[in-house]
mmCIF file of C-alpha atoms in Angstrom:
data_model
loop_
_atom_site.group_PDB
_atom_site.id
_atom_site.type_symbol
_atom_site.label_atom_id
_atom_site.label_comp_id
_atom_site.label_asym_id
_atom_site.label_seq_id
_atom_site.Cartn_x
_atom_site.Cartn_y
_atom_site.Cartn_z
ATOM 1 C CA MET A 712 0.243 -18.446 -10.031
ATOM 2 C CA GLN A 713 2.196 -17.875 -13.229
ATOM 3 C CA SER A 714 0.875 -14.512 -14.430
ATOM 4 C CA VAL A 715 -0.193 -11.590 -12.227
ATOM 5 C CA GLY A 716 -1.880 -8.367 -13.282
ATOM 6 C CA ILE A 717 -1.196 -5.302 -11.158
ATOM 7 C CA ILE A 718 -3.356 -2.185 -11.420
ATOM 8 C CA GLY A 719 -1.494 0.850 -10.119
ATOM 9 C CA ALA A 720 2.178 1.525 -10.847
ATOM 10 C CA GLY A 721 2.909 3.834 -7.928
ATOM 11 C CA ILE A 722 5.047 3.033 -4.905
ATOM 12 C CA MET A 723 2.967 0.047 -3.797
ATOM 13 C CA GLY A 724 2.081 -1.320 -7.225
ATOM 14 C CA SER A 725 5.628 -1.158 -8.536
ATOM 15 C CA GLY A 726 6.918 -2.703 -5.305
ATOM 16 C CA ILE A 727 4.484 -5.596 -5.686
ATOM 17 C CA ALA A 728 5.465 -5.955 -9.353
ATOM 18 C CA GLN A 729 9.166 -6.143 -8.473
ATOM 19 C CA THR A 730 8.533 -8.723 -5.761
ATOM 20 C CA VAL A 731 6.300 -10.922 -7.919
ATOM 21 C CA ALA A 732 8.622 -10.789 -10.947
ATOM 22 C CA GLY A 733 11.534 -11.545 -8.628
ATOM 23 C CA LYS A 734 9.923 -14.911 -7.870
ATOM 24 C CA GLY A 735 9.756 -15.881 -11.532
ATOM 25 C CA MET A 736 6.176 -14.876 -12.336
ATOM 26 C CA ASP A 737 5.128 -12.723 -15.277
ATOM 27 C CA VAL A 738 3.640 -9.320 -14.433
ATOM 28 C CA ILE A 739 1.229 -7.202 -16.479
ATOM 29 C CA LEU A 740 1.465 -3.665 -15.041
ATOM 30 C CA THR A 741 -1.004 -0.892 -15.782
ATOM 31 C CA ASP A 742 -2.042 2.522 -14.490
ATOM 32 C CA VAL A 743 -4.204 5.426 -15.654
ATOM 33 C CA SER A 744 -1.943 5.668 -18.712
ATOM 34 C CA LEU A 745 0.745 3.642 -20.452
ATOM 35 C CA GLU A 746 3.173 6.448 -19.613
ATOM 36 C CA ASN A 747 2.523 5.959 -15.888
ATOM 37 C CA ALA A 748 2.927 2.188 -16.188
ATOM 38 C CA GLU A 749 6.237 2.628 -18.007
ATOM 39 C CA LYS A 750 7.318 5.138 -15.375
ATOM 40 C CA GLY A 751 6.590 2.515 -12.724
ATOM 41 C CA LYS A 752 8.786 -0.017 -14.522
ATOM 42 C CA ALA A 753 11.530 2.597 -14.886
ATOM 43 C CA GLY A 754 11.417 3.117 -11.120
ATOM 44 C CA ILE A 755 11.873 -0.619 -10.619
ATOM 45 C CA ALA A 756 14.872 -0.523 -12.975
ATOM 46 C CA LYS A 757 16.465 2.219 -10.861
ATOM 47 C CA SER A 758 15.870 0.229 -7.696
ATOM 48 C CA LEU A 759 17.457 -2.850 -9.233
ATOM 49 C CA ALA A 760 20.421 -0.808 -10.485
ATOM 50 C CA ARG A 761 21.127 0.232 -6.894
ATOM 51 C CA LEU A 762 20.997 -3.404 -5.796
ATOM 52 C CA VAL A 763 23.376 -4.386 -8.602
ATOM 53 C CA ALA A 764 25.785 -1.608 -7.573
ATOM 54 C CA LYS A 765 25.736 -2.955 -4.007
ATOM 55 C CA GLU A 766 26.266 -6.485 -5.349
ATOM 56 C CA LYS A 767 22.972 -7.622 -3.783
ATOM 57 C CA ILE A 768 21.775 -8.980 -7.141
ATOM 58 C CA ALA A 769 23.532 -9.977 -10.387
ATOM 59 C CA GLN A 770 22.987 -7.833 -13.478
ATOM 60 C CA ALA A 771 21.661 -10.849 -15.395
ATOM 61 C CA ASP A 772 19.073 -11.513 -12.692
ATOM 62 C CA ALA A 773 18.021 -7.861 -12.679
ATOM 63 C CA ASP A 774 17.619 -7.926 -16.471
ATOM 64 C CA ALA A 775 15.585 -11.134 -16.295
ATOM 65 C CA LEU A 776 13.329 -9.671 -13.610
ATOM 66 C CA LEU A 777 12.642 -6.546 -15.678
ATOM 67 C CA ALA A 778 11.920 -8.642 -18.757
ATOM 68 C CA ARG A 779 9.079 -10.335 -16.879
ATOM 69 C CA ILE A 780 7.284 -6.990 -16.314
ATOM 70 C CA THR A 781 5.148 -5.718 -19.191
ATOM 71 C CA PRO A 782 3.574 -2.241 -18.937
ATOM 72 C CA VAL A 783 0.217 -1.978 -20.722
ATOM 73 C CA ALA A 784 -2.335 0.746 -21.410
ATOM 74 C CA ASP A 785 -5.509 -1.097 -20.359
ATOM 75 C CA TYR A 786 -6.911 -4.201 -18.675
ATOM 76 C CA ALA A 787 -7.432 -6.331 -21.798
ATOM 77 C CA ALA A 788 -3.961 -7.874 -21.509
ATOM 78 C CA MET A 789 -4.886 -9.211 -18.049
ATOM 79 C CA SER A 790 -7.457 -11.683 -19.372
ATOM 80 C CA GLY A 791 -4.952 -14.514 -19.048
ATOM 81 C CA CYS A 792 -3.733 -13.601 -15.564
ATOM 82 C CA ASP A 793 -4.228 -16.001 -12.649
ATOM 83 C CA LEU A 794 -4.500 -13.067 -10.248
ATOM 84 C CA ILE A 795 -5.281 -9.373 -10.615
ATOM 85 C CA ILE A 796 -4.153 -7.111 -7.774
ATOM 86 C CA GLU A 797 -5.572 -3.607 -7.413
ATOM 87 C CA ALA A 798 -3.012 -1.239 -5.888
ATOM 88 C CA ALA A 799 -4.559 2.159 -6.592
ATOM 89 C CA THR A 800 -4.940 5.126 -4.274
ATOM 90 C CA GLU A 801 -6.858 4.564 -1.025
ATOM 91 C CA ARG A 802 -10.219 5.859 -2.261
ATOM 92 C CA GLU A 803 -13.166 3.515 -2.490
ATOM 93 C CA ASP A 804 -14.809 5.277 -5.438
ATOM 94 C CA ILE A 805 -11.672 4.859 -7.550
ATOM 95 C CA LYS A 806 -11.280 1.220 -6.555
ATOM 96 C CA ALA A 807 -14.932 0.481 -7.371
ATOM 97 C CA LYS A 808 -14.457 1.718 -10.944
ATOM 98 C CA ILE A 809 -11.341 -0.449 -11.282
ATOM 99 C CA PHE A 810 -13.147 -3.599 -10.081
ATOM 100 C CA GLU A 811 -16.006 -2.990 -12.493
ATOM 101 C CA ALA A 812 -13.681 -2.539 -15.486
ATOM 102 C CA ALA A 813 -11.135 -5.238 -14.573
ATOM 103 C CA GLY A 814 -13.921 -7.650 -13.715
ATOM 104 C CA LYS A 815 -14.881 -7.763 -17.389
ATOM 105 C CA VAL A 816 -11.576 -9.460 -18.268
ATOM 106 C CA LEU A 817 -11.120 -11.562 -15.120
ATOM 107 C CA GLY A 818 -10.555 -15.220 -16.031
ATOM 108 C CA ALA A 819 -13.051 -17.892 -14.980
ATOM 109 C CA ASN A 820 -10.715 -19.247 -12.276
ATOM 110 C CA ALA A 821 -8.710 -16.095 -11.606
ATOM 111 C CA ILE A 822 -8.737 -14.172 -8.329
ATOM 112 C CA MET A 823 -9.193 -10.449 -7.880
ATOM 113 C CA ALA A 824 -7.456 -8.925 -4.866
ATOM 114 C CA SER A 825 -7.184 -5.476 -3.363
ATOM 115 C CA ASN A 826 -4.121 -4.044 -1.662
ATOM 116 C CA THR A 827 -6.349 -1.729 0.373
ATOM 117 C CA SER A 828 -5.028 -0.883 3.810
ATOM 118 C CA SER A 829 -8.378 -0.059 5.396
ATOM 119 C CA ILE A 830 -11.503 -0.392 3.212
ATOM 120 C CA PRO A 831 -13.846 -3.323 4.042
ATOM 121 C CA ILE A 832 -13.353 -6.251 1.670
ATOM 122 C CA THR A 833 -16.946 -7.502 1.762
ATOM 123 C CA ARG A 834 -18.218 -4.134 0.573
ATOM 124 C CA MET A 835 -15.732 -3.937 -2.310
ATOM 125 C CA ALA A 836 -16.329 -7.571 -3.286
ATOM 126 C CA ALA A 837 -19.931 -6.714 -4.107
ATOM 127 C CA GLY A 838 -18.628 -4.814 -7.145
ATOM 128 C CA SER A 839 -16.572 -7.734 -8.448
ATOM 129 C CA PRO A 840 -17.878 -10.409 -10.855
ATOM 130 C CA ASP A 841 -17.541 -13.162 -8.240
ATOM 131 C CA ALA A 842 -17.310 -12.302 -4.541
ATOM 132 C CA SER A 843 -16.075 -15.822 -3.756
ATOM 133 C CA ARG A 844 -12.925 -15.057 -5.784
ATOM 134 C CA PHE A 845 -12.290 -11.660 -4.184
ATOM 135 C CA CYS A 846 -9.866 -11.122 -1.303
ATOM 136 C CA GLY A 847 -7.820 -8.488 0.470
ATOM 137 C CA LEU A 848 -4.059 -8.813 -0.036
ATOM 138 C CA HIS A 849 -2.361 -6.068 1.946
ATOM 139 C CA PHE A 850 1.373 -5.585 1.391
ATOM 140 C CA PHE A 851 3.598 -3.228 3.361
ATOM 141 C CA ASN A 852 5.923 -0.523 2.066
ATOM 142 C CA PRO A 853 8.590 -1.047 0.786
ATOM 143 C CA VAL A 854 7.156 -4.288 -0.561
ATOM 144 C CA PRO A 855 10.451 -5.925 -1.657
ATOM 145 C CA VAL A 856 11.847 -5.414 1.863
ATOM 146 C CA MET A 857 8.915 -5.861 4.245
ATOM 147 C CA GLY A 858 8.337 -9.504 5.103
ATOM 148 C CA LEU A 859 4.611 -9.393 5.868
ATOM 149 C CA VAL A 860 1.370 -9.639 3.890
ATOM 150 C CA GLU A 861 -2.153 -9.671 5.314
ATOM 151 C CA VAL A 862 -4.742 -11.918 3.664
ATOM 152 C CA ILE A 863 -8.237 -10.593 4.365
ATOM 153 C CA PRO A 864 -11.244 -12.703 3.328
ATOM 154 C CA GLY A 865 -14.591 -11.042 2.799
ATOM 155 C CA LEU A 866 -17.872 -12.583 3.925
ATOM 156 C CA ALA A 867 -18.262 -14.464 0.607
ATOM 157 C CA THR A 868 -14.588 -15.315 -0.033
ATOM 158 C CA SER A 869 -14.206 -19.051 -0.624
ATOM 159 C CA GLN A 870 -11.789 -21.255 1.286
ATOM 160 C CA ASP A 871 -10.095 -22.096 -2.018
ATOM 161 C CA THR A 872 -9.398 -18.392 -2.611
ATOM 162 C CA ILE A 873 -8.040 -17.992 0.924
ATOM 163 C CA ASP A 874 -5.767 -21.021 0.504
ATOM 164 C CA ARG A 875 -4.491 -19.811 -2.873
ATOM 165 C CA MET A 876 -3.767 -16.329 -1.525
ATOM 166 C CA LYS A 877 -1.914 -17.698 1.483
ATOM 167 C CA ALA A 878 0.147 -19.925 -0.819
ATOM 168 C CA PHE A 879 0.854 -16.959 -3.086
ATOM 169 C CA GLY A 880 2.081 -14.854 -0.164
ATOM 170 C CA GLU A 881 4.325 -17.676 0.999
ATOM 171 C CA LYS A 882 5.665 -18.128 -2.536
ATOM 172 C CA LEU A 883 6.752 -14.479 -2.383
ATOM 173 C CA GLY A 884 8.699 -15.281 0.778
ATOM 174 C CA LYS A 885 6.326 -13.343 3.043
ATOM 175 C CA THR A 886 4.936 -14.227 6.437
ATOM 176 C CA VAL A 887 1.167 -14.392 5.967
ATOM 177 C CA VAL A 888 -1.231 -13.054 8.591
ATOM 178 C CA LEU A 889 -4.920 -13.894 8.235
ATOM 179 C CA ALA A 890 -6.957 -10.829 9.227
ATOM 180 C CA GLY A 891 -10.645 -10.231 9.808
ATOM 181 C CA ASP A 892 -12.629 -7.902 7.559
ATOM 182 C CA GLU A 893 -12.724 -4.905 9.867
ATOM 183 C CA PRO A 894 -11.389 -1.398 9.104
ATOM 184 C CA GLY A 895 -7.579 -1.441 9.097
ATOM 185 C CA PHE A 896 -7.481 -5.225 9.537
ATOM 186 C CA VAL A 897 -4.736 -6.148 12.061
ATOM 187 C CA VAL A 898 -1.668 -3.974 11.555
ATOM 188 C CA ASN A 899 -3.146 -0.648 10.462
ATOM 189 C CA ARG A 900 -5.955 -0.870 13.025
ATOM 190 C CA ILE A 901 -3.190 -0.597 15.619
ATOM 191 C CA LEU A 902 -0.651 1.537 13.739
ATOM 192 C CA CYS A 903 -2.691 4.319 12.119
ATOM 193 C CA PRO A 904 -4.443 5.557 15.287
ATOM 194 C CA MET A 905 -0.998 5.753 16.913
ATOM 195 C CA LEU A 906 0.343 7.891 14.046
ATOM 196 C CA ASN A 907 -2.784 10.038 14.166
ATOM 197 C CA GLU A 908 -2.385 10.496 17.935
ATOM 198 C CA ALA A 909 1.231 11.595 17.461
ATOM 199 C CA ILE A 910 -0.078 14.320 15.139
ATOM 200 C CA PHE A 911 -2.635 15.354 17.773
ATOM 201 C CA VAL A 912 0.262 15.634 20.244
ATOM 202 C CA LEU A 913 2.206 17.806 17.806
ATOM 203 C CA GLY A 914 -0.825 19.997 17.096
ATOM 204 C CA ALA A 915 -1.413 20.519 20.812
ATOM 205 C CA GLY A 916 2.160 21.715 21.272
ATOM 206 C CA ILE A 917 2.983 18.928 23.721
ATOM 207 C CA GLY A 918 6.189 18.095 21.887
ATOM 208 C CA SER A 919 8.196 19.122 18.829
ATOM 209 C CA VAL A 920 8.525 16.984 15.700
ATOM 210 C CA GLU A 921 12.005 15.880 16.731
ATOM 211 C CA ASP A 922 11.108 15.223 20.375
ATOM 212 C CA ILE A 923 7.999 13.207 19.520
ATOM 213 C CA ASP A 924 9.984 11.055 17.095
ATOM 214 C CA ALA A 925 12.951 10.637 19.436
ATOM 215 C CA GLY A 926 10.703 9.849 22.395
ATOM 216 C CA CYS A 927 8.862 7.076 20.567
ATOM 217 C CA GLN A 928 11.883 5.725 18.716
ATOM 218 C CA ILE A 929 13.982 5.381 21.850
ATOM 219 C CA GLY A 930 11.311 4.981 24.516
ATOM 220 C CA LEU A 931 9.235 2.440 22.587
ATOM 221 C CA ASN A 932 12.209 0.857 20.805
ATOM 222 C CA HIS A 933 10.683 1.557 17.384
ATOM 223 C CA PRO A 934 12.920 1.697 14.287
ATOM 224 C CA MET A 935 11.645 5.207 13.492
ATOM 225 C CA GLY A 936 9.432 7.832 15.082
ATOM 226 C CA PRO A 937 5.710 8.105 14.262
ATOM 227 C CA LEU A 938 5.993 11.384 12.336
ATOM 228 C CA THR A 939 8.843 10.034 10.213
ATOM 229 C CA LEU A 940 6.765 6.926 9.563
ATOM 230 C CA ALA A 941 3.673 9.005 8.711
ATOM 231 C CA ASP A 942 5.730 10.870 6.105
ATOM 232 C CA PHE A 943 6.874 7.534 4.714
ATOM 233 C CA VAL A 944 3.338 6.121 4.560
ATOM 234 C CA GLY A 945 2.013 9.305 2.940
ATOM 235 C CA LEU A 946 -0.049 11.839 4.872
ATOM 236 C CA ASP A 947 -2.787 11.749 2.239
ATOM 237 C CA THR A 948 -3.000 7.969 2.608
ATOM 238 C CA LEU A 949 -3.081 8.191 6.405
ATOM 239 C CA TYR A 950 -5.807 10.846 6.207
ATOM 240 C CA GLU A 951 -7.977 8.666 3.948
ATOM 241 C CA ILE A 952 -7.454 5.646 6.224
ATOM 242 C CA MET A 953 -8.543 7.560 9.326
ATOM 243 C CA LYS A 954 -11.624 8.827 7.490
ATOM 244 C CA VAL A 955 -12.524 5.244 6.603
ATOM 245 C CA PHE A 956 -12.064 4.161 10.233
ATOM 246 C CA GLN A 957 -14.298 6.954 11.500
ATOM 247 C CA ALA A 958 -16.998 6.516 8.840
ATOM 248 C CA THR A 959 -17.120 2.723 9.107
ATOM 249 C CA THR A 960 -17.034 2.384 12.894
ATOM 250 C CA GLY A 961 -18.859 5.616 13.761
ATOM 251 C CA ASP A 962 -16.360 6.070 16.595
ATOM 252 C CA PRO A 963 -15.080 9.662 16.992
ATOM 253 C CA LYS A 964 -11.806 8.409 18.448
ATOM 254 C CA TYR A 965 -10.730 7.765 14.854
ATOM 255 C CA ARG A 966 -11.265 11.330 13.594
ATOM 256 C CA PRO A 967 -8.236 12.600 11.642
ATOM 257 C CA ALA A 968 -6.083 15.084 13.531
ATOM 258 C CA PRO A 969 -6.833 18.653 12.341
ATOM 259 C CA LEU A 970 -3.116 19.217 11.647
ATOM 260 C CA LEU A 971 -3.068 16.120 9.423
ATOM 261 C CA GLN A 972 -5.935 17.553 7.393
ATOM 262 C CA LYS A 973 -4.133 20.903 7.061
ATOM 263 C CA TYR A 974 -0.963 19.257 5.777
ATOM 264 C CA VAL A 975 -2.933 17.267 3.207
ATOM 265 C CA GLU A 976 -4.771 20.413 2.088
ATOM 266 C CA ALA A 977 -1.394 22.116 1.677
ATOM 267 C CA GLY A 978 -0.122 19.268 -0.500
ATOM 268 C CA TRP A 979 2.404 18.245 2.149
ATOM 269 C CA TYR A 980 2.089 14.481 1.740
ATOM 270 C CA GLY A 981 5.460 13.446 3.147
ATOM 271 C CA ARG A 982 8.413 11.933 1.323
ATOM 272 C CA LYS A 983 6.643 11.513 -2.002
ATOM 273 C CA SER A 984 5.863 15.249 -2.244
ATOM 274 C CA GLY A 985 9.162 16.406 -0.726
ATOM 275 C CA LYS A 986 7.576 17.863 2.387
ATOM 276 C CA GLY A 987 5.474 16.614 5.268
ATOM 277 C CA PHE A 988 6.417 16.798 8.908
ATOM 278 C CA TYR A 989 9.942 16.934 7.524
ATOM 279 C CA ASP A 990 11.357 18.873 4.597
ATOM 280 C CA TYR A 991 13.267 16.536 2.264
ATOM 281 C CA SER A 992 14.730 19.139 -0.073
ATOM 282 C CA GLY A 993 18.206 19.007 1.511
ATOM 283 C CA GLU A 994 20.651 16.201 2.109
ATOM 284 C CA VAL A 995 19.259 15.632 5.595
ATOM 285 C CA PRO A 996 15.531 15.905 6.408
ATOM 286 C CA VAL A 997 14.645 18.730 8.807
ATOM 287 C CA PRO A 998 11.333 19.580 10.500
ATOM 288 C CA SER A 999 9.122 21.627 8.185
ATOM 289 C CA ARG A 1000 7.994 23.947 10.954
#
């Protein structure tokens, strides 16, 4: 892999771009507009500036990394990429439109991958030009820090594609987990129902935001509580994931917590919106209610 196209310049897409460029590969970064793609690169520049200030990376290396990222307005520039990664919002209808459009410029030997955290790969691969060269490639937030990536083959994914994706993940310095094509794959199939259940507990008045987080953080020896983590993941993303779980499995145990739906309807998405289970408007986050 020498050149990687990334569709989606938000938190995940820009994190993937930074990680890939940091390993010496060229990145073509796009979003719904050139302005959004440039904004994504600007966010990477800010992140690198903090690392330079902490002496975690040299200024010359930061400059070289940024120079390898090229924001573009459309998919045409990705025709020469060895890999195109979709990192858009967790909605299947949006992703389907991306695969259809990006598939028109996908190289004859290039791979198309999705960073989906829950949507079945086999189903999405049907909308790609070649299902044998389609694969799930699920990174974790924040991508430059988290050391894991899930490789998820679909029913038609070739062994060559699987091998190349595993090698790519290892080249990025990640531990690669091979996951089956079931909703949520390995990690989120376990994690997201736990976060959803914590919200059920909060909605039932069994514990406060702070007590639920403290109980799980200390009692389960987790680095952060489930409500803090839900805010970090994005409540809108968690809501969409739980809807996919419920719709795909038909199991009511995966229904989104009513309080989660209310927060999403209110625009309280967590850290990225400034308010979720915590209010982030001050120096120290405090429970929103």
